[in-house]
Amino acid sequence: AGVVSAVSTLFGKNRSLIVPHTTVADITHINWKALKSVGITSIAFDKDNTLTAPYASHPFSVEIEHSLGECKKVFGEQHVVVVSNSVGLRQFDPNGYKADQLEKTLGVAVLRHEAKKPMGGVKELLNQFRCEPHTIAMIGDRVFTDVMFGNLNGTYTVLTRPLCMREPVVVRLARMFEDWWLARTLALPVGPPPHPFAGN
């Protein structure tokens, strides 16, 4: 459903919505102190294939866990949250049990939200951080959910590559389409939406 809504949005709006401001291999390649120095105050992470293996609840590796720890140290735990379409979303986690478990293993809040990214979750995210959208960095591995969600709502967007390919066939096919569409968009060329911290 998230991909379908993203494609529908693309046909009606600027293709720059799927272009991230920054692309990295994974979160271990992010300089958290540098990100904060340009004005970012809060971090929103996707979960699956960004922090954990798909549908897992523990950090994917020691390196990912260390980088997440550095992020919490730089920004403060209260300024770091997980925004996931598999955990914390009422459709798949109605009683918040999965969110509770993930909070214990990662040591950060998991956003409870009513609708899937990219179209849902922004109200809850802004209520969580109480800050301007442009001071939030949205970090995730999916173009049509994480990047589009961030760009639609004025955040700084960071695209990571997936941590592993152990995911359902339908997700792999969606990812292939997203990568193809992003490559076509970049070849036009089309850049990301304007952001006050982009290029700093």
Short mmCIF file of C-alpha atoms in Angstrom, two decimals:
data_model
loop_
_atom_site.label_atom_id
_atom_site.label_comp_id
_atom_site.label_asym_id
_atom_site.label_seq_id
_atom_site.Cartn_x
_atom_site.Cartn_y
_atom_site.Cartn_z
CA ALA A 1 0.00 0.00 0.00
CA GLY A 2 2.87 2.37 0.76
CA VAL A 3 4.44 1.81 -2.67
CA VAL A 4 1.09 2.20 -4.45
CA SER A 5 0.42 5.54 -2.77
CA ALA A 6 3.96 6.64 -3.56
CA VAL A 7 3.59 5.88 -7.26
CA SER A 8 0.25 7.68 -7.34
CA THR A 9 1.87 10.71 -5.73
CA LEU A 10 4.75 10.67 -8.20
CA PHE A 11 2.46 10.99 -11.18
CA GLY A 12 0.95 14.12 -9.70
CA LYS A 13 3.99 15.83 -8.22
CA ASN A 14 7.65 16.56 -8.74
CA ARG A 15 9.89 13.52 -9.19
CA SER A 16 12.41 15.16 -6.86
CA LEU A 17 10.35 13.69 -4.01
CA ILE A 18 12.15 10.35 -4.41
CA VAL A 19 15.66 11.84 -4.56
CA PRO A 20 17.53 11.76 -1.23
CA HIS A 21 19.72 14.63 -0.06
CA THR A 22 22.46 12.12 0.84
CA THR A 23 23.11 8.45 0.07
CA VAL A 24 25.32 6.17 2.20
CA ALA A 25 26.05 2.46 2.35
CA ASP A 26 24.63 2.19 5.87
CA ILE A 27 24.36 4.29 9.03
CA THR A 28 27.97 3.59 10.03
CA HIS A 29 28.95 6.00 7.24
CA ILE A 30 27.04 8.91 8.79
CA ASN A 31 28.99 11.51 10.74
CA TRP A 32 26.49 12.31 13.48
CA LYS A 33 28.42 15.27 14.87
CA ALA A 34 28.67 16.83 11.41
CA LEU A 35 24.95 16.32 10.84
CA LYS A 36 24.15 18.06 14.10
CA SER A 37 26.56 20.89 13.37
CA VAL A 38 24.62 21.97 10.27
CA GLY A 39 21.36 22.26 12.20
CA ILE A 40 19.78 18.80 12.41
CA THR A 41 18.33 18.29 15.89
CA SER A 42 16.37 15.02 15.62
CA ILE A 43 16.78 11.68 13.85
CA ALA A 44 14.01 9.43 12.50
CA PHE A 45 15.09 5.94 11.45
CA ASP A 46 13.34 3.34 9.40
CA LYS A 47 13.73 -0.10 11.00
CA ASP A 48 13.87 -3.03 8.55
CA ASN A 49 17.15 -3.17 6.61
CA THR A 50 18.23 0.15 8.11
CA LEU A 51 18.81 -0.81 11.75
CA THR A 52 17.83 -4.49 11.80
CA ALA A 53 17.36 -7.40 9.44
CA PRO A 54 13.79 -7.52 8.10
CA TYR A 55 11.29 -8.29 10.89
CA ALA A 56 14.10 -8.73 13.46
CA SER A 57 14.27 -6.75 16.69
CA HIS A 58 18.01 -6.57 17.34
CA PRO A 59 20.61 -4.39 15.61
CA PHE A 60 21.89 -6.00 12.42
CA SER A 61 25.53 -5.97 13.52
CA VAL A 62 27.87 -4.72 16.22
CA GLU A 63 28.84 -1.88 13.89
CA ILE A 64 25.23 -0.80 13.37
CA GLU A 65 24.62 -0.99 17.12
CA HIS A 66 27.70 1.15 17.79
CA SER A 67 26.65 3.77 15.24
CA LEU A 68 23.15 3.92 16.72
CA GLY A 69 24.75 4.40 20.12
CA GLU A 70 26.84 7.27 18.78
CA CYS A 71 23.71 8.82 17.28
CA LYS A 72 21.93 8.67 20.65
CA LYS A 73 24.96 10.16 22.36
CA VAL A 74 25.16 13.09 19.94
CA PHE A 75 21.43 13.90 19.69
CA GLY A 76 20.12 12.49 22.95
CA GLU A 77 17.78 9.49 23.15
CA GLN A 78 14.74 11.77 23.32
CA HIS A 79 15.63 13.09 19.85
CA VAL A 80 15.89 9.69 18.15
CA VAL A 81 12.89 7.65 17.02
CA VAL A 82 12.06 4.68 14.80
CA VAL A 83 9.32 5.24 12.20
CA SER A 84 8.43 1.86 10.74
CA ASN A 85 5.66 0.41 8.59
CA SER A 86 6.07 -2.96 10.34
CA VAL A 87 6.35 -1.92 14.01
CA GLY A 88 4.32 0.79 15.71
CA LEU A 89 1.83 0.99 12.83
CA ARG A 90 -1.67 0.31 14.14
CA GLN A 91 -2.48 -1.97 11.18
CA PHE A 92 0.27 -4.47 12.05
CA ASP A 93 0.95 -3.67 15.72
CA PRO A 94 -2.45 -2.68 17.15
CA ASN A 95 -1.55 -3.13 20.80
CA GLY A 96 2.00 -1.78 20.46
CA TYR A 97 3.59 -5.02 21.65
CA LYS A 98 6.19 -5.13 18.86
CA ALA A 99 7.00 -1.48 19.46
CA ASP A 100 7.49 -2.11 23.17
CA GLN A 101 9.89 -4.98 22.45
CA LEU A 102 11.87 -2.97 19.92
CA GLU A 103 12.23 -0.06 22.32
CA LYS A 104 13.81 -2.40 24.84
CA THR A 105 16.36 -3.80 22.38
CA LEU A 106 17.29 -0.56 20.60
CA GLY A 107 16.95 1.88 23.49
CA VAL A 108 15.00 4.46 21.47
CA ALA A 109 11.33 5.32 21.08
CA VAL A 110 9.22 3.66 18.39
CA LEU A 111 6.59 5.93 16.88
CA ARG A 112 2.99 4.76 17.15
CA HIS A 113 1.19 5.92 14.03
CA GLU A 114 -2.09 5.38 12.22
CA ALA A 115 -1.11 5.31 8.53
CA LYS A 116 1.80 3.98 6.48
CA LYS A 117 4.67 6.01 5.17
CA PRO A 118 4.96 7.89 2.89
CA MET A 119 1.54 9.51 3.37
CA GLY A 120 1.07 8.85 7.10
CA GLY A 121 3.00 9.41 10.30
CA VAL A 122 4.09 13.02 10.02
CA LYS A 123 1.61 14.35 12.59
CA GLU A 124 2.80 11.81 15.13
CA LEU A 125 6.46 12.48 14.27
CA LEU A 126 6.15 16.22 14.80
CA ASN A 127 4.27 15.65 18.05
CA GLN A 128 7.12 13.39 19.16
CA PHE A 129 9.90 15.89 18.51
CA ARG A 130 8.12 19.25 18.84
CA CYS A 131 10.42 20.81 16.26
CA GLU A 132 10.42 22.18 12.72
CA PRO A 133 10.42 19.45 10.01
CA HIS A 134 13.58 20.77 8.35
CA THR A 135 15.57 20.04 11.54
CA ILE A 136 14.73 16.31 11.32
CA ALA A 137 16.80 13.82 9.33
CA MET A 138 14.82 10.86 7.96
CA ILE A 139 17.08 7.85 7.39
CA GLY A 140 15.99 4.67 5.63
CA ASP A 141 16.59 2.18 2.83
CA ARG A 142 13.39 2.58 0.80
CA VAL A 143 12.94 5.23 -1.86
CA PHE A 144 9.15 5.18 -2.09
CA THR A 145 8.53 5.10 1.66
CA ASP A 146 11.40 6.59 3.68
CA VAL A 147 12.81 9.12 1.22
CA MET A 148 9.43 10.19 -0.11
CA PHE A 149 8.01 10.48 3.41
CA GLY A 150 10.89 12.72 4.43
CA ASN A 151 10.81 14.86 1.30
CA LEU A 152 7.04 15.28 1.34
CA ASN A 153 7.30 16.66 4.85
CA GLY A 154 10.38 18.87 4.54
CA THR A 155 12.96 16.76 6.38
CA TYR A 156 16.57 16.11 5.40
CA THR A 157 16.63 12.68 3.76
CA VAL A 158 19.36 10.04 3.90
CA LEU A 159 19.05 6.88 1.78
CA THR A 160 20.93 3.79 2.94
CA ARG A 161 21.49 0.59 1.02
CA PRO A 162 19.69 -2.48 2.43
CA LEU A 163 21.62 -4.36 5.08
CA CYS A 164 20.67 -7.74 3.61
CA MET A 165 18.45 -9.26 0.95
CA ARG A 166 16.59 -11.67 3.23
CA GLU A 167 13.19 -10.17 2.53
CA PRO A 168 9.97 -11.31 0.82
CA VAL A 169 9.97 -11.56 -2.97
CA VAL A 170 7.37 -8.82 -3.27
CA VAL A 171 9.61 -6.44 -1.32
CA ARG A 172 12.63 -7.29 -3.49
CA LEU A 173 10.59 -6.62 -6.63
CA ALA A 174 9.35 -3.32 -5.23
CA ARG A 175 12.93 -2.37 -4.35
CA MET A 176 14.10 -3.16 -7.89
CA PHE A 177 11.38 -0.91 -9.30
CA GLU A 178 12.26 1.86 -6.86
CA ASP A 179 15.96 1.68 -7.77
CA TRP A 180 15.12 1.73 -11.49
CA TRP A 181 12.82 4.72 -11.07
CA LEU A 182 15.38 6.60 -8.99
CA ALA A 183 18.11 5.93 -11.57
CA ARG A 184 15.86 7.26 -14.36
CA THR A 185 15.04 10.32 -12.28
CA LEU A 186 18.69 11.09 -11.51
CA ALA A 187 19.56 10.69 -15.21
CA LEU A 188 17.12 13.46 -16.27
CA PRO A 189 18.79 14.99 -14.16
CA VAL A 190 16.56 15.74 -11.17
CA GLY A 191 17.92 16.62 -7.72
CA PRO A 192 16.33 16.46 -4.28
CA PRO A 193 13.87 19.09 -3.03
CA PRO A 194 15.48 22.27 -1.68
CA HIS A 195 16.55 22.03 1.94
CA PRO A 196 18.33 24.68 4.03
CA PHE A 197 21.04 22.23 5.14
CA ALA A 198 21.64 20.49 1.80
CA GLY A 199 25.19 20.91 0.55
CA ASN A 200 26.56 21.95 3.97
#
